[in-house]
Structure formats: structure tokens, C-alpha cells
Amino acid sequence: MRRMRWTRWLIAVLVAAMLPVPWLQGGLRHGASRELALTVEGATVASPGLRYLTVLGYYPLVQAVADQLVHDASGPPTDLLSLDPPDWLRPVVNEPVAAALGLRAAGREVTVWLRMVGVDDAGQHVVVDRFNGRPIRTGQDLVAARRLGPDGGWWFSTTDGRRFDGAPSDELTRVQLRWHTSVTAHTTGGVPFGHVAALREPIRELPVGASHTLMVALTAYSHTVQRPLLPGRVLAGTGELDPLTGAVGRIGGLRLKAEAAYEDGVDVLLYPASQTASLEGLRTPGMRRVPVTSLTDAIETLATL
């Protein structure tokens, strides 16, 4: 009886001691600053002074083991990397497009085109062929098509020959702009536990979102013009590039990312100008924080620092 009681106490103490361990507990979020390892069109881009920023969480180890052992291969996937998020959330899509935007900023003739897709009332995926009578192939096409309404009424047609009255966002669900480019680019890296079960899928040291695309574009730009962005200094940045406008959009976890950049010894931090208020009260002595509104703004601002 006494041995059983001591065994219970020992188990309780061990469980309590291990709860703070992130990869057992799960859910703990923290910022991370990492060197950006980028390959563009088969060439590895050296970027020792450039950092991308992300927020990492941890997938509970117990859940990861159970997920691995009991997962039914014939059933739906249970980890995020096997799901089907919108294309703009996929690094395999947004990294080449971001690199293409950086190449274009450097003067390269690079084509970036788009497809507007959605789901109709029958649950079928459809591709928008014309919007307000204008073919949709590029961002400029979409901007021009928007200017044709709404005075004359919105309408669009799909590649299967159907016509809809109204805007795609009104008549379709899950409407997405899927960007494409002939440029090949990808980043590399890995982390053992983060947001998804590492036991089944290789995990990349990147967010599943698009907040690293500003730095991907700047890295490709610097590589093309063969000029470092901040010679002798460490530059970090975060921001989601909009291929349609070139604007730097809002991202999540900015404060955690700024703290990670400071702890990593970053000299200059680029971040979306629209989120300046979220950094109020954060002390980062010695690290210059620079808000930017677009890729062009970032390039021009860096040239003055």
C-alpha cells in the first residue's frame, strides 16, 4: 500500500515538473528571428544580414504521438500541412510570387498573372474568365475591370461558359485570387515542433502564412541588383505583400516578432506602417523600427539609412 502511494506521488511530481516543457504542453507562442535561406531560379541567395520573423507555437508531443498512431490514412488529414488552405497561404505559391515582385522591382521583365476562383452554389470550383466584360489575367486587368462598375452593374463569366450578375464575391463563396509566375523560388529551414505534427510531416521554419513575403522580395531584389540592402548591418522585416498593389499588409504577432528581432541583435526592423500603434511602449534600444507601406517604399527607405 505504501509503495503504491509513493508511486502515485512520484508520477504526480513528474507530470507537474514536465508541464512547463513547451513541446509537451503545446500552445506556447514566441517570436523567432531566422536567417532567410532563399533559392531563386536554382541559385542560392546568400543573405547573412537578412532575417525573417515569425511566431512559433508548439504542438503537444502526446497529441502528436497519438495522432501518428491512430491516424486513419483513408480519412481526412488532421495536420495543417495536409489541408487545403487558400493559395496565398501556401509558401509554395507565395514565395515564387514574392521573389518575382522583387525581381520586377530590380528591373527584370517578369510576368505575374492571376486567376480568380471560387465555389458556386452547387459546390463546384469555377474560374472567372471575364469580369465586367474584361478578361482577367493580370492585376491590371482586375483593376481596370473594377473601374467599369458598379454604375452599369457588376457581372462576370466563368470558363465553363456561364454568366453571373453581380460581383464574384457576391455570387461565389471562398473567392480567391490565385497568383502565378514562371519564377521558381523557395526558402529552406526546419523546426522540430511547431503548429503541426512534426512526426508525420516535415516542418519548415516558416509561418504557414505570408508574413515573410516582404523579406523574400527584398532578398530577391538585393540579389538581382548585386547590392546589399544594409551593408554591415542586420536587417529584419515582416509584412505580407499584396501582388495586386505592392502594399505591405498587416500581419499577426508583430510585438512578439519585434521582441525576437531585438533579442537577435537586429539593427533595423521593417514592419507594416498600419500596425505602428501595436509597438507603442515596446523598448528596443539600439534597434531602429521603420514602418513601410509598400515594397517600393521599403527599397527607397533602406537606401537612405
PDB file of C-alpha atoms in Angstrom:
ATOM      1  CA  MET A   1       0.000   0.000   0.000  1.00  0.00           C
ATOM      2  CA  ARG A   2       2.769   2.421   0.979  1.00  0.00           C
ATOM      3  CA  ARG A   3       4.727   1.611  -2.229  1.00  0.00           C
ATOM      4  CA  MET A   4       1.654   2.313  -4.342  1.00  0.00           C
ATOM      5  CA  ARG A   5       1.142   5.641  -2.562  1.00  0.00           C
ATOM      6  CA  TRP A   6       4.753   6.677  -3.203  1.00  0.00           C
ATOM      7  CA  THR A   7       4.421   5.635  -6.838  1.00  0.00           C
ATOM      8  CA  ARG A   8       1.372   7.869  -7.260  1.00  0.00           C
ATOM      9  CA  TRP A   9       3.192  10.797  -5.673  1.00  0.00           C
ATOM     10  CA  LEU A  10       6.201  10.222  -7.927  1.00  0.00           C
ATOM     11  CA  ILE A  11       4.006  10.195 -11.050  1.00  0.00           C
ATOM     12  CA  ALA A  12       2.243  13.368  -9.914  1.00  0.00           C
ATOM     13  CA  VAL A  13       5.561  15.151  -9.298  1.00  0.00           C
ATOM     14  CA  LEU A  14       6.953  14.072 -12.677  1.00  0.00           C
ATOM     15  CA  VAL A  15       3.835  15.236 -14.536  1.00  0.00           C
ATOM     16  CA  ALA A  16       3.871  18.583 -12.723  1.00  0.00           C
ATOM     17  CA  ALA A  17       7.579  19.041 -13.462  1.00  0.00           C
ATOM     18  CA  MET A  18       7.146  18.339 -17.185  1.00  0.00           C
ATOM     19  CA  LEU A  19       4.075  20.518 -17.782  1.00  0.00           C
ATOM     20  CA  PRO A  20       6.141  23.688 -18.445  1.00  0.00           C
ATOM     21  CA  VAL A  21       8.029  21.921 -21.243  1.00  0.00           C
ATOM     22  CA  PRO A  22       6.611  23.581 -24.392  1.00  0.00           C
ATOM     23  CA  TRP A  23       6.610  20.560 -26.664  1.00  0.00           C
ATOM     24  CA  LEU A  24       4.655  18.594 -24.070  1.00  0.00           C
ATOM     25  CA  GLN A  25       2.264  21.346 -23.132  1.00  0.00           C
ATOM     26  CA  GLY A  26       1.577  22.874 -26.519  1.00  0.00           C
ATOM     27  CA  GLY A  27       0.145  26.278 -27.301  1.00  0.00           C
ATOM     28  CA  LEU A  28       3.058  28.417 -26.121  1.00  0.00           C
ATOM     29  CA  ARG A  29       3.748  31.243 -28.573  1.00  0.00           C
ATOM     30  CA  HIS A  30       7.006  33.116 -29.003  1.00  0.00           C
ATOM     31  CA  GLY A  31       8.710  35.170 -31.645  1.00  0.00           C
ATOM     32  CA  ALA A  32      11.586  33.857 -33.723  1.00  0.00           C
ATOM     33  CA  SER A  33      14.195  35.593 -35.877  1.00  0.00           C
ATOM     34  CA  ARG A  34      15.851  33.445 -38.535  1.00  0.00           C
ATOM     35  CA  GLU A  35      18.282  33.925 -41.390  1.00  0.00           C
ATOM     36  CA  LEU A  36      16.448  33.799 -44.692  1.00  0.00           C
ATOM     37  CA  ALA A  37      17.770  30.974 -46.887  1.00  0.00           C
ATOM     38  CA  LEU A  38      16.353  31.640 -50.342  1.00  0.00           C
ATOM     39  CA  THR A  39      16.812  29.899 -53.677  1.00  0.00           C
ATOM     40  CA  VAL A  40      15.713  31.815 -56.785  1.00  0.00           C
ATOM     41  CA  GLU A  41      15.686  30.157 -60.206  1.00  0.00           C
ATOM     42  CA  GLY A  42      18.078  27.485 -58.961  1.00  0.00           C
ATOM     43  CA  ALA A  43      20.595  29.935 -57.481  1.00  0.00           C
ATOM     44  CA  THR A  44      21.139  30.042 -53.732  1.00  0.00           C
ATOM     45  CA  VAL A  45      20.971  33.609 -52.478  1.00  0.00           C
ATOM     46  CA  ALA A  46      23.429  34.425 -49.706  1.00  0.00           C
ATOM     47  CA  SER A  47      21.725  36.697 -47.190  1.00  0.00           C
ATOM     48  CA  PRO A  48      23.710  36.607 -43.922  1.00  0.00           C
ATOM     49  CA  GLY A  49      22.489  40.083 -42.905  1.00  0.00           C
ATOM     50  CA  LEU A  50      18.792  39.460 -43.580  1.00  0.00           C
ATOM     51  CA  ARG A  51      16.255  37.953 -41.191  1.00  0.00           C
ATOM     52  CA  TYR A  52      12.630  36.965 -41.457  1.00  0.00           C
ATOM     53  CA  LEU A  53      10.412  36.943 -38.385  1.00  0.00           C
ATOM     54  CA  THR A  54       7.726  34.528 -37.347  1.00  0.00           C
ATOM     55  CA  VAL A  55       5.699  33.415 -34.366  1.00  0.00           C
ATOM     56  CA  LEU A  56       6.086  29.786 -33.366  1.00  0.00           C
ATOM     57  CA  GLY A  57       3.768  27.659 -31.288  1.00  0.00           C
ATOM     58  CA  TYR A  58       4.194  24.099 -30.116  1.00  0.00           C
ATOM     59  CA  TYR A  59       2.220  21.009 -30.912  1.00  0.00           C
ATOM     60  CA  PRO A  60       1.767  18.835 -27.799  1.00  0.00           C
ATOM     61  CA  LEU A  61       4.020  15.795 -28.059  1.00  0.00           C
ATOM     62  CA  VAL A  62       1.403  13.468 -26.590  1.00  0.00           C
ATOM     63  CA  GLN A  63      -1.125  14.600 -29.169  1.00  0.00           C
ATOM     64  CA  ALA A  64       1.448  14.286 -31.953  1.00  0.00           C
ATOM     65  CA  VAL A  65       2.255  10.682 -30.930  1.00  0.00           C
ATOM     66  CA  ALA A  66      -1.414   9.772 -30.650  1.00  0.00           C
ATOM     67  CA  ASP A  67      -2.133  11.459 -33.960  1.00  0.00           C
ATOM     68  CA  GLN A  68       0.591   9.395 -35.577  1.00  0.00           C
ATOM     69  CA  LEU A  69      -0.515   6.100 -34.067  1.00  0.00           C
ATOM     70  CA  VAL A  70      -4.276   6.318 -34.563  1.00  0.00           C
ATOM     71  CA  HIS A  71      -4.494   8.316 -37.789  1.00  0.00           C
ATOM     72  CA  ASP A  72      -6.578   6.595 -40.430  1.00  0.00           C
ATOM     73  CA  ALA A  73      -4.893   7.126 -43.811  1.00  0.00           C
ATOM     74  CA  SER A  74      -8.228   6.747 -45.563  1.00  0.00           C
ATOM     75  CA  GLY A  75      -9.787   9.552 -43.529  1.00  0.00           C
ATOM     76  CA  PRO A  76      -9.319  13.320 -43.698  1.00  0.00           C
ATOM     77  CA  PRO A  77      -5.901  14.743 -42.749  1.00  0.00           C
ATOM     78  CA  THR A  78      -5.540  16.140 -39.259  1.00  0.00           C
ATOM     79  CA  ASP A  79      -2.425  18.279 -39.638  1.00  0.00           C
ATOM     80  CA  LEU A  80      -2.334  21.693 -41.251  1.00  0.00           C
ATOM     81  CA  LEU A  81       0.254  20.938 -43.910  1.00  0.00           C
ATOM     82  CA  SER A  82      -2.038  18.325 -45.445  1.00  0.00           C
ATOM     83  CA  LEU A  83      -5.112  20.566 -45.508  1.00  0.00           C
ATOM     84  CA  ASP A  84      -6.147  22.752 -48.411  1.00  0.00           C
ATOM     85  CA  PRO A  85      -5.809  26.403 -47.355  1.00  0.00           C
ATOM     86  CA  PRO A  86      -6.165  29.270 -49.819  1.00  0.00           C
ATOM     87  CA  ASP A  87      -3.237  29.516 -52.234  1.00  0.00           C
ATOM     88  CA  TRP A  88      -1.969  32.764 -50.754  1.00  0.00           C
ATOM     89  CA  LEU A  89      -1.330  30.871 -47.510  1.00  0.00           C
ATOM     90  CA  ARG A  90       0.979  28.364 -49.156  1.00  0.00           C
ATOM     91  CA  PRO A  91       4.724  29.073 -49.186  1.00  0.00           C
ATOM     92  CA  VAL A  92       4.987  27.063 -52.409  1.00  0.00           C
ATOM     93  CA  VAL A  93       2.780  29.715 -54.034  1.00  0.00           C
ATOM     94  CA  ASN A  94       3.584  32.970 -52.299  1.00  0.00           C
ATOM     95  CA  GLU A  95       7.376  32.590 -52.252  1.00  0.00           C
ATOM     96  CA  PRO A  96       7.798  32.494 -56.065  1.00  0.00           C
ATOM     97  CA  VAL A  97       5.369  35.401 -56.461  1.00  0.00           C
ATOM     98  CA  ALA A  98       7.160  37.442 -53.776  1.00  0.00           C
ATOM     99  CA  ALA A  99      10.511  36.712 -55.443  1.00  0.00           C
ATOM    100  CA  ALA A 100       9.036  37.780 -58.797  1.00  0.00           C
ATOM    101  CA  LEU A 101       7.918  41.093 -57.281  1.00  0.00           C
ATOM    102  CA  GLY A 102      11.466  41.638 -56.030  1.00  0.00           C
ATOM    103  CA  LEU A 103      12.902  40.858 -59.471  1.00  0.00           C
ATOM    104  CA  ARG A 104      10.477  43.287 -61.097  1.00  0.00           C
ATOM    105  CA  ALA A 105      11.453  45.998 -58.624  1.00  0.00           C
ATOM    106  CA  ALA A 106      15.056  45.407 -59.733  1.00  0.00           C
ATOM    107  CA  GLY A 107      14.120  45.953 -63.381  1.00  0.00           C
ATOM    108  CA  ARG A 108      13.676  42.357 -64.526  1.00  0.00           C
ATOM    109  CA  GLU A 109      10.924  41.578 -67.041  1.00  0.00           C
ATOM    110  CA  VAL A 110       8.898  39.121 -65.014  1.00  0.00           C
ATOM    111  CA  THR A 111       5.265  38.194 -65.539  1.00  0.00           C
ATOM    112  CA  VAL A 112       2.937  37.710 -62.597  1.00  0.00           C
ATOM    113  CA  TRP A 113      -0.567  36.627 -63.541  1.00  0.00           C
ATOM    114  CA  LEU A 114      -3.644  35.627 -61.636  1.00  0.00           C
ATOM    115  CA  ARG A 115      -6.776  33.533 -61.711  1.00  0.00           C
ATOM    116  CA  MET A 116      -9.928  34.396 -59.812  1.00  0.00           C
ATOM    117  CA  VAL A 117     -11.544  31.226 -58.496  1.00  0.00           C
ATOM    118  CA  GLY A 118     -14.483  30.449 -56.264  1.00  0.00           C
ATOM    119  CA  VAL A 119     -17.173  27.917 -55.401  1.00  0.00           C
ATOM    120  CA  ASP A 120     -20.667  28.108 -56.905  1.00  0.00           C
ATOM    121  CA  ASP A 121     -23.983  27.167 -55.291  1.00  0.00           C
ATOM    122  CA  ALA A 122     -23.509  23.550 -56.364  1.00  0.00           C
ATOM    123  CA  GLY A 123     -20.186  23.344 -54.533  1.00  0.00           C
ATOM    124  CA  GLN A 124     -18.149  23.231 -57.762  1.00  0.00           C
ATOM    125  CA  HIS A 125     -14.919  25.195 -58.237  1.00  0.00           C
ATOM    126  CA  VAL A 126     -15.183  27.740 -61.042  1.00  0.00           C
ATOM    127  CA  VAL A 127     -12.664  30.081 -62.659  1.00  0.00           C
ATOM    128  CA  VAL A 128     -13.692  33.642 -63.524  1.00  0.00           C
ATOM    129  CA  ASP A 129     -12.834  34.313 -67.154  1.00  0.00           C
ATOM    130  CA  ARG A 130     -14.202  37.844 -67.569  1.00  0.00           C
ATOM    131  CA  PHE A 131     -15.237  40.476 -65.057  1.00  0.00           C
ATOM    132  CA  ASN A 132     -17.431  43.302 -66.399  1.00  0.00           C
ATOM    133  CA  GLY A 133     -16.551  42.018 -69.862  1.00  0.00           C
ATOM    134  CA  ARG A 134     -12.785  42.283 -69.357  1.00  0.00           C
ATOM    135  CA  PRO A 135     -10.511  39.202 -69.421  1.00  0.00           C
ATOM    136  CA  ILE A 136      -8.847  38.641 -66.052  1.00  0.00           C
ATOM    137  CA  ARG A 137      -5.206  37.659 -66.492  1.00  0.00           C
ATOM    138  CA  THR A 138      -3.178  40.252 -64.593  1.00  0.00           C
ATOM    139  CA  GLY A 139      -3.585  42.572 -61.677  1.00  0.00           C
ATOM    140  CA  GLN A 140      -4.010  45.469 -64.082  1.00  0.00           C
ATOM    141  CA  ASP A 141      -6.897  43.605 -65.727  1.00  0.00           C
ATOM    142  CA  LEU A 142      -8.674  43.300 -62.407  1.00  0.00           C
ATOM    143  CA  VAL A 143      -8.174  46.963 -61.518  1.00  0.00           C
ATOM    144  CA  ALA A 144      -9.482  48.039 -64.931  1.00  0.00           C
ATOM    145  CA  ALA A 145     -12.482  45.695 -64.651  1.00  0.00           C
ATOM    146  CA  ARG A 146     -13.428  47.148 -61.275  1.00  0.00           C
ATOM    147  CA  ARG A 147     -13.460  50.639 -62.759  1.00  0.00           C
ATOM    148  CA  LEU A 148     -16.136  49.551 -65.253  1.00  0.00           C
ATOM    149  CA  GLY A 149     -18.698  49.158 -62.446  1.00  0.00           C
ATOM    150  CA  PRO A 150     -20.806  49.478 -60.476  1.00  0.00           C
ATOM    151  CA  ASP A 151     -22.745  52.171 -62.404  1.00  0.00           C
ATOM    152  CA  GLY A 152     -23.520  49.748 -65.192  1.00  0.00           C
ATOM    153  CA  GLY A 153     -23.960  46.822 -62.805  1.00  0.00           C
ATOM    154  CA  TRP A 154     -21.455  44.100 -61.970  1.00  0.00           C
ATOM    155  CA  TRP A 155     -21.334  40.874 -63.958  1.00  0.00           C
ATOM    156  CA  PHE A 156     -18.826  38.134 -64.697  1.00  0.00           C
ATOM    157  CA  SER A 157     -18.487  34.951 -66.714  1.00  0.00           C
ATOM    158  CA  THR A 158     -16.649  31.717 -65.970  1.00  0.00           C
ATOM    159  CA  THR A 159     -14.520  29.450 -68.111  1.00  0.00           C
ATOM    160  CA  ASP A 160     -17.368  26.919 -68.366  1.00  0.00           C
ATOM    161  CA  GLY A 161     -19.451  29.478 -70.270  1.00  0.00           C
ATOM    162  CA  ARG A 162     -21.806  30.676 -67.531  1.00  0.00           C
ATOM    163  CA  ARG A 163     -22.682  34.298 -66.797  1.00  0.00           C
ATOM    164  CA  PHE A 164     -23.473  35.703 -63.341  1.00  0.00           C
ATOM    165  CA  ASP A 165     -24.992  39.067 -62.470  1.00  0.00           C
ATOM    166  CA  GLY A 166     -23.176  40.693 -59.595  1.00  0.00           C
ATOM    167  CA  ALA A 167     -19.609  40.673 -58.324  1.00  0.00           C
ATOM    168  CA  PRO A 168     -17.746  37.369 -57.850  1.00  0.00           C
ATOM    169  CA  SER A 169     -17.630  37.972 -54.100  1.00  0.00           C
ATOM    170  CA  ASP A 170     -21.446  38.229 -54.073  1.00  0.00           C
ATOM    171  CA  GLU A 171     -22.275  35.219 -56.247  1.00  0.00           C
ATOM    172  CA  LEU A 172     -19.479  32.811 -55.263  1.00  0.00           C
ATOM    173  CA  THR A 173     -18.090  31.584 -51.963  1.00  0.00           C
ATOM    174  CA  ARG A 174     -14.429  31.148 -50.981  1.00  0.00           C
ATOM    175  CA  VAL A 175     -13.360  33.578 -53.708  1.00  0.00           C
ATOM    176  CA  GLN A 176      -9.571  33.689 -54.057  1.00  0.00           C
ATOM    177  CA  LEU A 177      -7.016  35.424 -56.235  1.00  0.00           C
ATOM    178  CA  ARG A 178      -4.510  32.726 -57.143  1.00  0.00           C
ATOM    179  CA  TRP A 179      -1.246  34.261 -58.264  1.00  0.00           C
ATOM    180  CA  HIS A 180       1.196  32.548 -60.599  1.00  0.00           C
ATOM    181  CA  THR A 181       4.627  33.265 -62.046  1.00  0.00           C
ATOM    182  CA  SER A 182       7.256  31.472 -64.104  1.00  0.00           C
ATOM    183  CA  VAL A 183       9.865  32.339 -61.460  1.00  0.00           C
ATOM    184  CA  THR A 184      10.919  29.441 -59.263  1.00  0.00           C
ATOM    185  CA  ALA A 185      11.830  30.208 -55.663  1.00  0.00           C
ATOM    186  CA  HIS A 186      11.681  28.590 -52.266  1.00  0.00           C
ATOM    187  CA  THR A 187      13.048  29.010 -48.775  1.00  0.00           C
ATOM    188  CA  THR A 188      14.518  26.296 -46.616  1.00  0.00           C
ATOM    189  CA  GLY A 189      14.622  25.509 -42.927  1.00  0.00           C
ATOM    190  CA  GLY A 190      13.103  23.233 -40.344  1.00  0.00           C
ATOM    191  CA  VAL A 191      11.880  23.205 -36.764  1.00  0.00           C
ATOM    192  CA  PRO A 192      11.030  20.043 -34.791  1.00  0.00           C
ATOM    193  CA  PHE A 193       7.682  21.104 -33.346  1.00  0.00           C
ATOM    194  CA  GLY A 194       5.515  23.989 -34.478  1.00  0.00           C
ATOM    195  CA  HIS A 195       1.765  24.199 -35.018  1.00  0.00           C
ATOM    196  CA  VAL A 196       1.527  20.809 -36.774  1.00  0.00           C
ATOM    197  CA  ALA A 197       2.536  17.260 -36.003  1.00  0.00           C
ATOM    198  CA  ALA A 198       6.206  17.013 -36.874  1.00  0.00           C
ATOM    199  CA  LEU A 199       6.111  13.239 -36.558  1.00  0.00           C
ATOM    200  CA  ARG A 200       4.180  12.939 -39.810  1.00  0.00           C
ATOM    201  CA  GLU A 201       5.181  15.956 -41.879  1.00  0.00           C
ATOM    202  CA  PRO A 202       8.496  17.794 -42.304  1.00  0.00           C
ATOM    203  CA  ILE A 203       8.012  21.177 -40.698  1.00  0.00           C
ATOM    204  CA  ARG A 204       9.541  24.247 -42.276  1.00  0.00           C
ATOM    205  CA  GLU A 205      10.872  27.043 -40.180  1.00  0.00           C
ATOM    206  CA  LEU A 206       8.389  29.401 -41.756  1.00  0.00           C
ATOM    207  CA  PRO A 207       4.879  30.512 -40.948  1.00  0.00           C
ATOM    208  CA  VAL A 208       2.071  28.904 -42.881  1.00  0.00           C
ATOM    209  CA  GLY A 209       1.021  32.441 -43.736  1.00  0.00           C
ATOM    210  CA  ALA A 210       2.574  35.071 -45.952  1.00  0.00           C
ATOM    211  CA  SER A 211       4.210  37.421 -43.448  1.00  0.00           C
ATOM    212  CA  HIS A 212       7.701  36.588 -44.736  1.00  0.00           C
ATOM    213  CA  THR A 213       6.979  37.687 -48.319  1.00  0.00           C
ATOM    214  CA  LEU A 214       8.306  41.222 -47.806  1.00  0.00           C
ATOM    215  CA  MET A 215      11.727  39.811 -46.920  1.00  0.00           C
ATOM    216  CA  VAL A 216      11.601  37.265 -49.759  1.00  0.00           C
ATOM    217  CA  ALA A 217      11.008  40.104 -52.229  1.00  0.00           C
ATOM    218  CA  LEU A 218      13.744  42.286 -50.720  1.00  0.00           C
ATOM    219  CA  THR A 219      16.215  39.389 -50.757  1.00  0.00           C
ATOM    220  CA  ALA A 220      15.474  38.671 -54.438  1.00  0.00           C
ATOM    221  CA  TYR A 221      15.811  42.390 -55.208  1.00  0.00           C
ATOM    222  CA  SER A 222      19.181  42.662 -53.440  1.00  0.00           C
ATOM    223  CA  HIS A 223      20.439  39.547 -55.211  1.00  0.00           C
ATOM    224  CA  THR A 224      19.426  40.902 -58.625  1.00  0.00           C
ATOM    225  CA  VAL A 225      20.934  44.378 -58.243  1.00  0.00           C
ATOM    226  CA  GLN A 226      24.007  42.760 -56.602  1.00  0.00           C
ATOM    227  CA  ARG A 227      23.958  45.230 -53.775  1.00  0.00           C
ATOM    228  CA  PRO A 228      23.404  44.581 -50.046  1.00  0.00           C
ATOM    229  CA  LEU A 229      20.427  46.387 -48.585  1.00  0.00           C
ATOM    230  CA  LEU A 230      22.184  47.474 -45.389  1.00  0.00           C
ATOM    231  CA  PRO A 231      25.942  46.848 -45.649  1.00  0.00           C
ATOM    232  CA  GLY A 232      27.451  45.857 -42.321  1.00  0.00           C
ATOM    233  CA  ARG A 233      24.110  45.842 -40.506  1.00  0.00           C
ATOM    234  CA  VAL A 234      21.439  43.248 -39.774  1.00  0.00           C
ATOM    235  CA  LEU A 235      18.024  43.834 -41.313  1.00  0.00           C
ATOM    236  CA  ALA A 236      14.831  42.042 -40.297  1.00  0.00           C
ATOM    237  CA  GLY A 237      11.339  42.518 -41.624  1.00  0.00           C
ATOM    238  CA  THR A 238       7.820  41.213 -41.606  1.00  0.00           C
ATOM    239  CA  GLY A 239       4.872  42.060 -43.795  1.00  0.00           C
ATOM    240  CA  GLU A 240       2.508  40.478 -46.282  1.00  0.00           C
ATOM    241  CA  LEU A 241       2.973  41.725 -49.841  1.00  0.00           C
ATOM    242  CA  ASP A 242      -0.128  42.268 -51.947  1.00  0.00           C
ATOM    243  CA  PRO A 243       0.769  41.282 -55.541  1.00  0.00           C
ATOM    244  CA  LEU A 244      -2.079  43.436 -56.824  1.00  0.00           C
ATOM    245  CA  THR A 245      -0.890  46.724 -55.311  1.00  0.00           C
ATOM    246  CA  GLY A 246       2.581  46.042 -53.896  1.00  0.00           C
ATOM    247  CA  ALA A 247       1.315  47.200 -50.495  1.00  0.00           C
ATOM    248  CA  VAL A 248       2.701  45.769 -47.259  1.00  0.00           C
ATOM    249  CA  GLY A 249      -0.273  44.350 -45.372  1.00  0.00           C
ATOM    250  CA  ARG A 250      -0.948  43.620 -41.725  1.00  0.00           C
ATOM    251  CA  ILE A 251       0.439  40.504 -40.074  1.00  0.00           C
ATOM    252  CA  GLY A 252      -0.056  38.696 -36.779  1.00  0.00           C
ATOM    253  CA  GLY A 253       2.171  38.698 -33.709  1.00  0.00           C
ATOM    254  CA  LEU A 254       4.088  41.871 -34.577  1.00  0.00           C
ATOM    255  CA  ARG A 255       5.053  42.638 -30.995  1.00  0.00           C
ATOM    256  CA  LEU A 256       6.435  39.119 -30.447  1.00  0.00           C
ATOM    257  CA  LYS A 257       8.348  39.370 -33.717  1.00  0.00           C
ATOM    258  CA  ALA A 258       9.819  42.755 -32.783  1.00  0.00           C
ATOM    259  CA  GLU A 259      10.985  41.351 -29.446  1.00  0.00           C
ATOM    260  CA  ALA A 260      12.610  38.402 -31.235  1.00  0.00           C
ATOM    261  CA  ALA A 261      14.374  40.757 -33.658  1.00  0.00           C
ATOM    262  CA  TYR A 262      15.741  42.822 -30.786  1.00  0.00           C
ATOM    263  CA  GLU A 263      16.985  39.730 -28.947  1.00  0.00           C
ATOM    264  CA  ASP A 264      18.690  38.584 -32.165  1.00  0.00           C
ATOM    265  CA  GLY A 265      20.686  41.820 -32.387  1.00  0.00           C
ATOM    266  CA  VAL A 266      18.854  43.243 -35.409  1.00  0.00           C
ATOM    267  CA  ASP A 267      19.825  46.814 -36.320  1.00  0.00           C
ATOM    268  CA  VAL A 268      16.807  47.783 -38.458  1.00  0.00           C
ATOM    269  CA  LEU A 269      13.284  46.351 -38.341  1.00  0.00           C
ATOM    270  CA  LEU A 270      10.798  46.817 -41.201  1.00  0.00           C
ATOM    271  CA  TYR A 271       7.120  46.332 -40.404  1.00  0.00           C
ATOM    272  CA  PRO A 272       3.693  47.339 -41.792  1.00  0.00           C
ATOM    273  CA  ALA A 273       3.059  51.033 -41.212  1.00  0.00           C
ATOM    274  CA  SER A 274      -0.588  50.314 -40.446  1.00  0.00           C
ATOM    275  CA  GLN A 275       0.463  48.476 -37.277  1.00  0.00           C
ATOM    276  CA  THR A 276       2.664  51.126 -35.684  1.00  0.00           C
ATOM    277  CA  ALA A 277       0.310  51.503 -32.727  1.00  0.00           C
ATOM    278  CA  SER A 278       0.836  47.862 -31.698  1.00  0.00           C
ATOM    279  CA  LEU A 279       4.509  48.584 -30.911  1.00  0.00           C
ATOM    280  CA  GLU A 280       3.786  51.506 -28.579  1.00  0.00           C
ATOM    281  CA  GLY A 281       5.542  51.123 -25.246  1.00  0.00           C
ATOM    282  CA  LEU A 282       7.922  48.424 -26.516  1.00  0.00           C
ATOM    283  CA  ARG A 283      11.526  49.275 -25.679  1.00  0.00           C
ATOM    284  CA  THR A 284      14.106  48.185 -28.239  1.00  0.00           C
ATOM    285  CA  PRO A 285      17.109  50.461 -27.630  1.00  0.00           C
ATOM    286  CA  GLY A 286      19.613  50.358 -30.469  1.00  0.00           C
ATOM    287  CA  MET A 287      17.167  48.808 -32.949  1.00  0.00           C
ATOM    288  CA  ARG A 288      15.640  51.218 -35.428  1.00  0.00           C
ATOM    289  CA  ARG A 289      11.983  50.485 -36.218  1.00  0.00           C
ATOM    290  CA  VAL A 290      10.943  51.561 -39.709  1.00  0.00           C
ATOM    291  CA  PRO A 291       7.287  51.432 -40.841  1.00  0.00           C
ATOM    292  CA  VAL A 292       6.782  50.799 -44.563  1.00  0.00           C
ATOM    293  CA  THR A 293       3.708  50.899 -46.789  1.00  0.00           C
ATOM    294  CA  SER A 294       4.910  49.087 -49.912  1.00  0.00           C
ATOM    295  CA  LEU A 295       7.830  47.206 -51.436  1.00  0.00           C
ATOM    296  CA  THR A 296       8.899  50.360 -53.262  1.00  0.00           C
ATOM    297  CA  ASP A 297       8.707  52.328 -50.023  1.00  0.00           C
ATOM    298  CA  ALA A 298      10.896  49.744 -48.278  1.00  0.00           C
ATOM    299  CA  ILE A 299      13.552  49.839 -51.020  1.00  0.00           C
ATOM    300  CA  GLU A 300      13.634  53.638 -51.120  1.00  0.00           C
ATOM    301  CA  THR A 301      13.718  53.941 -47.348  1.00  0.00           C
ATOM    302  CA  LEU A 302      16.583  51.481 -46.981  1.00  0.00           C
ATOM    303  CA  ALA A 303      18.608  53.486 -49.495  1.00  0.00           C
ATOM    304  CA  THR A 304      18.518  56.468 -47.097  1.00  0.00           C
ATOM    305  CA  LEU A 305      19.540  54.649 -43.919  1.00  0.00           C
TER     306      LEU A 305
END
